CSV table of C-alpha atoms in Angstrom, one decimal:
chain,number,residue,atom,x,y,z
A,1,MET,CA,-175.9,105.8,-41.7
A,2,PHE,CA,-173.2,106.5,-39.1
A,3,LEU,CA,-172.5,104.4,-36.1
A,4,ILE,CA,-170.9,105.8,-32.9
A,5,MET,CA,-168.5,103.3,-31.3
A,6,LYS,CA,-166.3,103.5,-28.3
A,7,ARG,CA,-162.5,103.0,-28.4
A,8,PHE,CA,-160.6,102.5,-25.2
A,9,SER,CA,-156.9,103.1,-25.0
A,10,ARG,CA,-154.4,103.2,-22.2
A,11,ASN,CA,-152.5,106.4,-21.6
A,12,GLY,CA,-150.2,106.8,-18.7
A,13,GLY,CA,-151.8,103.9,-16.9
A,14,SER,CA,-155.3,105.2,-17.3
A,15,LEU,CA,-158.0,104.2,-19.7
A,16,THR,CA,-159.1,106.8,-22.3
A,17,CYS,CA,-162.4,106.5,-24.0
A,18,LYS,CA,-163.0,108.2,-27.4
A,19,ASN,CA,-165.9,108.2,-29.8
A,20,ILE,CA,-165.2,106.7,-33.2
A,21,ILE,CA,-167.5,107.4,-36.1
A,22,CYS,CA,-167.9,104.5,-38.4
A,23,ILE,CA,-169.4,104.3,-41.9
A,24,PRO,CA,-170.6,100.8,-42.5
A,25,PHE,CA,-168.4,98.8,-44.9
A,26,SER,CA,-166.0,101.7,-44.9
A,27,LEU,CA,-163.6,103.4,-42.6
A,28,CYS,CA,-163.7,104.5,-38.9
A,29,PHE,CA,-162.4,107.9,-37.9
A,30,ASP,CA,-161.7,109.5,-34.5
A,31,THR,CA,-163.9,112.4,-33.6
A,32,GLY,CA,-161.3,113.6,-31.1
A,33,GLU,CA,-163.9,113.8,-28.3
A,34,SER,CA,-163.3,112.4,-24.9
A,35,GLN,CA,-165.8,112.5,-22.1
A,36,LEU,CA,-165.8,112.3,-18.3
A,37,GLN,CA,-167.5,109.2,-17.1
A,38,LEU,CA,-168.7,107.5,-14.0
A,39,ASN,CA,-166.3,104.9,-12.6
A,40,TYR,CA,-163.5,106.0,-15.0
A,41,TYR,CA,-160.9,104.1,-13.0
A,42,THR,CA,-162.7,100.8,-12.9
A,43,GLN,CA,-160.1,99.1,-15.1
A,44,SER,CA,-157.0,101.1,-14.5
A,45,CYS,CA,-157.2,101.6,-10.7
A,46,PRO,CA,-160.3,99.9,-9.3
A,47,LYS,CA,-159.7,101.1,-5.7
A,48,ALA,CA,-159.1,104.7,-6.6
A,49,GLU,CA,-162.3,106.2,-5.3
A,50,GLU,CA,-162.3,104.0,-2.2
A,51,ILE,CA,-158.7,105.1,-1.4
A,52,ILE,CA,-159.6,108.8,-1.8
A,53,LYS,CA,-162.7,108.4,0.3
A,54,GLN,CA,-160.8,106.6,3.1
A,55,GLN,CA,-158.1,109.3,3.1
A,56,VAL,CA,-160.7,112.0,3.3
A,57,ILE,CA,-162.3,110.3,6.3
A,58,ASN,CA,-158.9,109.8,8.0
A,59,LEU,CA,-158.0,113.4,7.4
A,60,TYR,CA,-161.4,114.7,8.6
A,61,ASN,CA,-161.1,112.7,11.8
A,62,LYS,CA,-157.6,114.2,12.5
A,63,HIS,CA,-158.3,117.7,11.1
A,64,GLY,CA,-162.0,118.4,10.7
A,65,ASN,CA,-161.4,121.6,8.7
A,66,THR,CA,-160.0,119.7,5.8
A,67,ALA,CA,-163.5,118.9,4.6
A,68,VAL,CA,-164.2,122.6,4.1
A,69,SER,CA,-160.9,123.0,2.3
A,70,TRP,CA,-161.8,120.3,-0.2
A,71,VAL,CA,-165.0,122.2,-1.1
A,72,ARG,CA,-163.2,125.5,-1.5
A,73,ASN,CA,-160.4,123.8,-3.6
A,74,LEU,CA,-163.1,122.6,-6.1
A,75,PHE,CA,-164.5,126.1,-6.5
A,76,HIS,CA,-161.1,127.8,-6.9
A,77,ASP,CA,-159.8,125.2,-9.3
A,78,CYS,CA,-162.9,124.8,-11.6
A,79,VAL,CA,-163.8,128.4,-11.9
A,80,VAL,CA,-160.4,129.3,-13.3
A,81,LYS,CA,-160.2,128.0,-16.8
A,82,SER,CA,-160.9,124.3,-16.1
A,83,CYS,CA,-161.1,121.6,-13.4
A,84,ASP,CA,-157.5,120.7,-14.0
A,85,ALA,CA,-155.7,121.0,-10.7
A,86,SER,CA,-153.8,124.2,-11.8
A,87,LEU,CA,-154.6,125.5,-8.3
A,88,LEU,CA,-152.2,123.0,-6.8
A,89,LEU,CA,-149.1,124.0,-8.8
A,90,LYS,CA,-146.4,125.7,-6.8
A,91,SER,CA,-144.4,128.7,-8.0
A,92,VAL,CA,-141.3,127.7,-10.0
A,93,LYS,CA,-139.1,129.6,-12.4
A,94,GLY,CA,-141.2,130.9,-15.2
A,95,MET,CA,-144.5,130.1,-13.6
A,96,GLU,CA,-146.2,131.7,-10.5
A,97,SER,CA,-148.7,129.7,-8.5
A,98,GLU,CA,-152.4,130.6,-8.4
A,99,GLN,CA,-152.0,130.3,-4.6
A,100,ALA,CA,-150.0,133.6,-4.7
A,101,SER,CA,-153.1,135.6,-5.5
A,102,GLU,CA,-154.9,137.6,-2.8
A,103,ARG,CA,-158.0,135.8,-3.9
A,104,SER,CA,-156.4,132.6,-2.4
A,105,PHE,CA,-156.0,134.2,1.0
A,106,GLY,CA,-156.9,131.8,3.8
A,107,MET,CA,-156.7,128.7,1.7
A,108,ARG,CA,-154.9,125.8,3.3
A,109,ASN,CA,-154.4,122.1,3.7
A,110,PHE,CA,-152.8,121.7,0.3
A,111,LYS,CA,-150.2,119.4,2.0
A,112,TYR,CA,-153.0,116.9,2.6
A,113,VAL,CA,-153.7,116.6,-1.1
A,114,ASP,CA,-150.2,115.2,-1.3
A,115,THR,CA,-151.2,112.7,1.4
A,116,ILE,CA,-154.0,111.5,-0.8
A,117,LYS,CA,-151.9,111.5,-3.9
A,118,GLU,CA,-149.2,109.4,-2.2
A,119,ALA,CA,-151.7,106.7,-1.3
A,120,LEU,CA,-152.9,106.6,-4.9
A,121,GLU,CA,-149.4,106.4,-6.3
A,122,ASN,CA,-148.6,103.5,-4.0
A,123,GLU,CA,-151.6,101.6,-5.5
A,124,CYS,CA,-151.6,102.8,-9.1
A,125,PRO,CA,-148.6,104.8,-10.2
A,126,MET,CA,-149.2,107.7,-12.6
A,127,THR,CA,-152.8,106.8,-13.1
A,128,VAL,CA,-155.2,109.0,-11.0
A,129,SER,CA,-155.0,112.7,-11.8
A,130,CYS,CA,-154.7,115.5,-9.3
A,131,ALA,CA,-157.7,117.1,-10.9
A,132,ASP,CA,-159.8,114.0,-10.0
A,133,ILE,CA,-158.4,114.1,-6.5
A,134,VAL,CA,-159.7,117.7,-6.2
A,135,ALA,CA,-163.1,116.7,-7.5
A,136,LEU,CA,-163.6,113.5,-5.5
A,137,SER,CA,-162.2,114.9,-2.3
A,138,ALA,CA,-164.7,117.7,-2.5
A,139,ARG,CA,-167.5,115.2,-3.2
A,140,ASP,CA,-166.5,113.1,-0.1
A,141,GLY,CA,-165.8,116.2,2.0
A,142,ILE,CA,-169.4,117.4,1.3
A,143,GLU,CA,-170.7,114.1,2.7
A,144,MET,CA,-168.5,114.4,5.8
A,145,LEU,CA,-170.1,117.8,6.3
A,146,GLY,CA,-173.6,116.3,6.2
A,147,GLY,CA,-174.3,117.4,2.6
A,148,PRO,CA,-175.7,115.3,-0.2
A,149,HIS,CA,-174.0,112.4,-1.9
A,150,ILE,CA,-173.1,113.5,-5.4
A,151,GLU,CA,-172.5,111.1,-8.3
A,152,MET,CA,-169.4,112.6,-9.8
A,153,LYS,CA,-167.7,111.7,-13.1
A,154,THR,CA,-164.0,111.3,-13.5
A,155,GLY,CA,-161.4,111.2,-16.2
A,156,ARG,CA,-160.0,114.7,-15.7
A,157,ARG,CA,-156.3,115.3,-16.6
A,158,ASP,CA,-153.9,117.8,-15.0
A,159,SER,CA,-152.9,121.2,-16.4
A,160,LYS,CA,-149.3,121.8,-17.3
A,161,GLU,CA,-149.6,125.5,-16.4
A,162,SER,CA,-150.9,127.9,-13.8
A,163,TYR,CA,-153.3,130.8,-14.5
A,164,LEU,CA,-152.4,133.4,-11.8
A,165,THR,CA,-153.2,136.3,-14.1
A,166,GLU,CA,-156.8,135.0,-14.6
A,167,VAL,CA,-157.6,134.4,-10.9
A,168,GLU,CA,-158.3,138.1,-10.3
A,169,ASN,CA,-160.9,138.1,-13.0
A,170,LEU,CA,-162.6,134.8,-12.3
A,171,ILE,CA,-162.6,134.4,-8.5
A,172,PRO,CA,-165.0,136.9,-6.9
A,173,ASN,CA,-163.7,139.0,-4.0
A,174,HIS,CA,-165.5,139.8,-0.8
A,175,ASN,CA,-166.7,143.2,-2.1
A,176,ASP,CA,-168.1,142.0,-5.4
A,177,SER,CA,-171.8,142.5,-6.0
A,178,ILE,CA,-174.3,139.7,-6.6
A,179,SER,CA,-174.5,140.8,-10.2
A,180,THR,CA,-170.7,140.1,-10.6
A,181,VAL,CA,-171.0,136.8,-9.0
A,182,LEU,CA,-174.0,135.7,-11.1
A,183,SER,CA,-172.1,136.8,-14.2
A,184,ILE,CA,-169.1,134.7,-13.3
A,185,PHE,CA,-171.1,131.6,-12.6
A,186,GLN,CA,-173.2,132.1,-15.7
A,187,SER,CA,-170.0,132.2,-17.8
A,188,ILE,CA,-169.4,128.5,-16.8
A,189,GLY,CA,-173.0,127.4,-17.3
A,190,ILE,CA,-174.4,127.7,-13.8
A,191,ASP,CA,-177.8,129.4,-13.6
A,192,VAL,CA,-179.1,131.8,-10.9
A,193,GLU,CA,-180.7,128.9,-8.8
A,194,GLY,CA,-177.4,127.0,-9.0
A,195,THR,CA,-175.4,130.0,-7.9
A,196,VAL,CA,-177.6,130.6,-4.9
A,197,ALA,CA,-177.1,127.0,-4.0
A,198,LEU,CA,-173.4,127.1,-4.4
A,199,LEU,CA,-173.1,130.1,-2.1
A,200,GLY,CA,-174.7,127.8,0.5
A,201,ALA,CA,-171.2,126.4,0.9
A,202,HIS,CA,-170.7,129.5,3.1
A,203,SER,CA,-172.8,127.5,5.7
A,204,VAL,CA,-169.5,125.8,6.7
A,205,GLY,CA,-167.2,128.6,5.9
A,206,ARG,CA,-165.6,131.4,7.8
A,207,VAL,CA,-164.5,134.9,6.8
A,208,HIS,CA,-161.2,136.5,8.0
A,209,CYS,CA,-161.8,139.8,9.7
A,210,ILE,CA,-159.7,141.7,7.1
A,211,ASN,CA,-162.5,140.9,4.6
A,212,LEU,CA,-165.4,142.0,6.7
A,213,VAL,CA,-164.3,145.0,8.9
A,214,HIS,CA,-165.5,147.4,6.2
A,215,ARG,CA,-169.1,146.4,7.3
A,216,LEU,CA,-168.3,147.3,11.0
A,217,TYR,CA,-166.0,150.3,10.9
A,218,PRO,CA,-166.2,153.3,11.1
A,219,THR,CA,-169.9,152.7,11.3
A,220,VAL,CA,-171.9,149.4,11.2
A,221,ASP,CA,-173.6,148.5,7.9
A,222,PRO,CA,-177.3,149.3,8.6
A,223,THR,CA,-178.3,146.1,6.8
A,224,LEU,CA,-176.6,144.0,9.5
A,225,ASN,CA,-178.7,142.6,12.4
A,226,PRO,CA,-177.5,144.7,15.4
A,227,GLU,CA,-177.1,141.7,17.7
A,228,TYR,CA,-175.0,140.0,15.0
A,229,ALA,CA,-173.0,143.1,14.4
A,230,GLU,CA,-172.0,143.0,18.1
A,231,TYR,CA,-170.9,139.4,17.7
A,232,LEU,CA,-168.8,140.4,14.7
A,233,LYS,CA,-167.2,143.3,16.6
A,234,GLY,CA,-166.3,140.9,19.3
A,235,ARG,CA,-164.6,138.6,16.7
A,236,CYS,CA,-163.0,141.6,14.9
A,237,PRO,CA,-162.3,144.2,17.5
A,238,THR,CA,-160.2,146.5,15.3
A,239,PRO,CA,-160.7,148.1,11.9
A,240,ASN,CA,-157.2,147.2,10.9
A,241,PRO,CA,-156.6,143.6,11.8
A,242,PRO,CA,-153.1,142.2,11.1
A,243,PRO,CA,-153.3,140.7,7.6
A,244,LYS,CA,-151.7,137.4,8.7
A,245,ALA,CA,-153.6,137.1,12.0
A,246,VAL,CA,-156.1,134.3,12.2
A,247,LEU,CA,-159.0,136.5,13.2
A,248,TYR,CA,-162.3,135.3,11.7
A,249,ALA,CA,-166.1,135.0,12.1
A,250,ARG,CA,-168.3,132.1,11.0
A,251,ASN,CA,-171.2,132.4,8.7
A,252,ASP,CA,-173.3,130.0,10.7
A,253,ARG,CA,-172.8,129.9,14.5
A,254,GLU,CA,-175.5,127.3,15.1
A,255,THR,CA,-174.2,124.4,12.9
A,256,PRO,CA,-170.8,125.7,11.7
A,257,MET,CA,-169.6,122.3,10.4
A,258,ILE,CA,-172.8,121.1,8.8
A,259,LEU,CA,-173.7,121.9,5.2
A,260,ASP,CA,-177.3,122.9,5.8
A,261,ASN,CA,-179.8,125.6,5.0
A,262,ASN,CA,-179.1,127.6,8.2
A,263,TYR,CA,-177.1,129.9,6.0
A,264,TYR,CA,-180.3,131.0,4.2
A,265,LYS,CA,-182.2,131.4,7.4
A,266,ASN,CA,-179.4,133.6,8.7
A,267,LEU,CA,-179.6,135.8,5.5
A,268,LEU,CA,-183.3,136.3,6.1
A,269,ASN,CA,-182.4,137.6,9.6
A,270,ASN,CA,-179.8,140.0,8.2
A,271,LYS,CA,-176.9,137.9,9.4
A,272,GLY,CA,-175.0,137.6,6.1
A,273,LEU,CA,-171.2,138.1,6.6
A,274,LEU,CA,-170.2,139.4,3.3
A,275,LEU,CA,-172.0,142.0,1.1
A,276,VAL,CA,-172.7,139.3,-1.5
A,277,ASP,CA,-174.3,137.1,1.2
A,278,GLN,CA,-176.7,139.9,2.2
A,279,GLU,CA,-177.5,140.9,-1.4
A,280,LEU,CA,-178.4,137.4,-2.1
A,281,ALA,CA,-181.5,137.8,0.2
A,282,SER,CA,-182.5,141.2,-1.2
A,283,ASP,CA,-181.8,141.0,-4.9
A,284,PRO,CA,-185.1,140.1,-6.8
A,285,ARG,CA,-183.3,137.6,-9.0
A,286,THR,CA,-182.0,135.6,-6.1
A,287,ALA,CA,-184.3,136.3,-3.1
A,288,PRO,CA,-187.0,133.8,-4.1
A,289,PHE,CA,-184.5,131.0,-4.1
A,290,VAL,CA,-183.0,132.1,-0.8
A,291,GLU,CA,-186.5,131.9,0.7
A,292,LYS,CA,-187.2,128.5,-0.8
A,293,MET,CA,-183.9,127.0,0.4
A,294,ALA,CA,-184.3,128.5,3.9
A,295,ALA,CA,-187.7,126.7,4.0
A,296,ASP,CA,-186.5,123.3,2.6
A,297,ASN,CA,-183.1,121.7,3.4
A,298,GLY,CA,-183.8,118.9,0.9
A,299,TYR,CA,-184.4,121.4,-1.9
A,300,PHE,CA,-181.1,123.1,-1.0
A,301,HIS,CA,-179.2,119.8,-1.1
A,302,GLU,CA,-180.8,118.9,-4.4
A,303,GLN,CA,-179.8,122.2,-6.0
A,304,PHE,CA,-176.4,122.2,-4.4
A,305,SER,CA,-175.7,118.7,-5.8
A,306,ARG,CA,-176.8,119.8,-9.3
A,307,ALA,CA,-174.6,123.0,-9.1
A,308,VAL,CA,-171.5,121.1,-7.8
A,309,THR,CA,-171.9,118.6,-10.6
A,310,LEU,CA,-172.0,121.5,-13.2
A,311,LEU,CA,-169.0,123.1,-11.5
A,312,SER,CA,-166.9,119.9,-11.4
A,313,GLU,CA,-167.5,119.4,-15.2
A,314,ASN,CA,-166.4,122.8,-16.3
A,315,ASN,CA,-164.2,122.5,-19.3
A,316,PRO,CA,-162.1,119.5,-18.1
A,317,LEU,CA,-158.9,118.4,-19.8
A,318,THR,CA,-159.5,114.8,-21.0
A,319,GLY,CA,-158.1,112.3,-23.4
A,320,ASP,CA,-154.6,113.4,-24.6
A,321,GLN,CA,-154.8,116.8,-23.1
A,322,GLY,CA,-152.7,117.8,-20.2
A,323,GLU,CA,-151.0,115.0,-18.2
A,324,ILE,CA,-151.3,112.9,-15.1
A,325,ARG,CA,-148.9,114.6,-12.6
A,326,LYS,CA,-146.8,112.3,-10.4
A,327,ASP,CA,-146.6,115.1,-7.8
A,328,CYS,CA,-149.6,117.4,-7.6
A,329,ARG,CA,-147.3,120.4,-6.9
A,330,TYR,CA,-145.3,120.3,-10.1
A,331,VAL,CA,-145.7,119.4,-13.7
A,332,ASN,CA,-143.9,116.2,-14.7
A,333,HIS,CA,-141.0,117.7,-16.7
A,334,MET,CA,-139.9,120.0,-13.9
């Protein structure tokens, strides 16, 4: 008979939990496994989650768009290899940042991650990972946007490397088909229903004109609602917008800063900004879920919560893997 026991050890100021297999009256040996867990910082930094939440609230009150940034950060970080804060690393000699990719176009507010990290370092030096900051700030940002409360596990550790070369393959671009998007999410364990729910984050998003003018010029995409197409042309008046100009249109004009099911209602009225948005409502694999989420905001929130949980737990570094970065922008030995 085997007994599974827990062993806790302190590593870099944080508490690590590992499974130990014990044979009665004999030896115990380490399975090498380490799991994410709820309230991971209870012993090592009891105020960690409270500090992150308060910082998210403070930043939201000063800069409301930070809440949307936190949600996008989670997606971009977790889809590429692991939820390991590799996204936050800056370019240094021998390593180029994931932020340099065209797929990261429009991402911002990274400097405010440093604000959150500084508050945590003042309380518990070298204890709370940047990866957990990405995850928990997304969780709290979702609530600030009127979304569901999500019970999120912690204990992630930070990557020591960036994965720029993999971003192109793993982050969908604005022209990708729904089949490509479904395949990417399936590869990290998120089913069709969960993918439809995650795309509901577009409810609070905006799209830069450079990524949608192909649906307006030289002729309007016939799948676009004509009235909506006129609105988009007003937002994007030229087929060749300056790449660095802040010209954009919102997915949801009615409740642009509320994470709700208006996104799906808009899709059913042919008001999807990107091709993948509109395909979501017409593809037979996804259309039934679009209709169900458009009809029931509670169901959307339930599935969104489930999908975000799966996303946030994609292949995390735990235990002795990676490190706890002192500065989220650089690995510790730099």
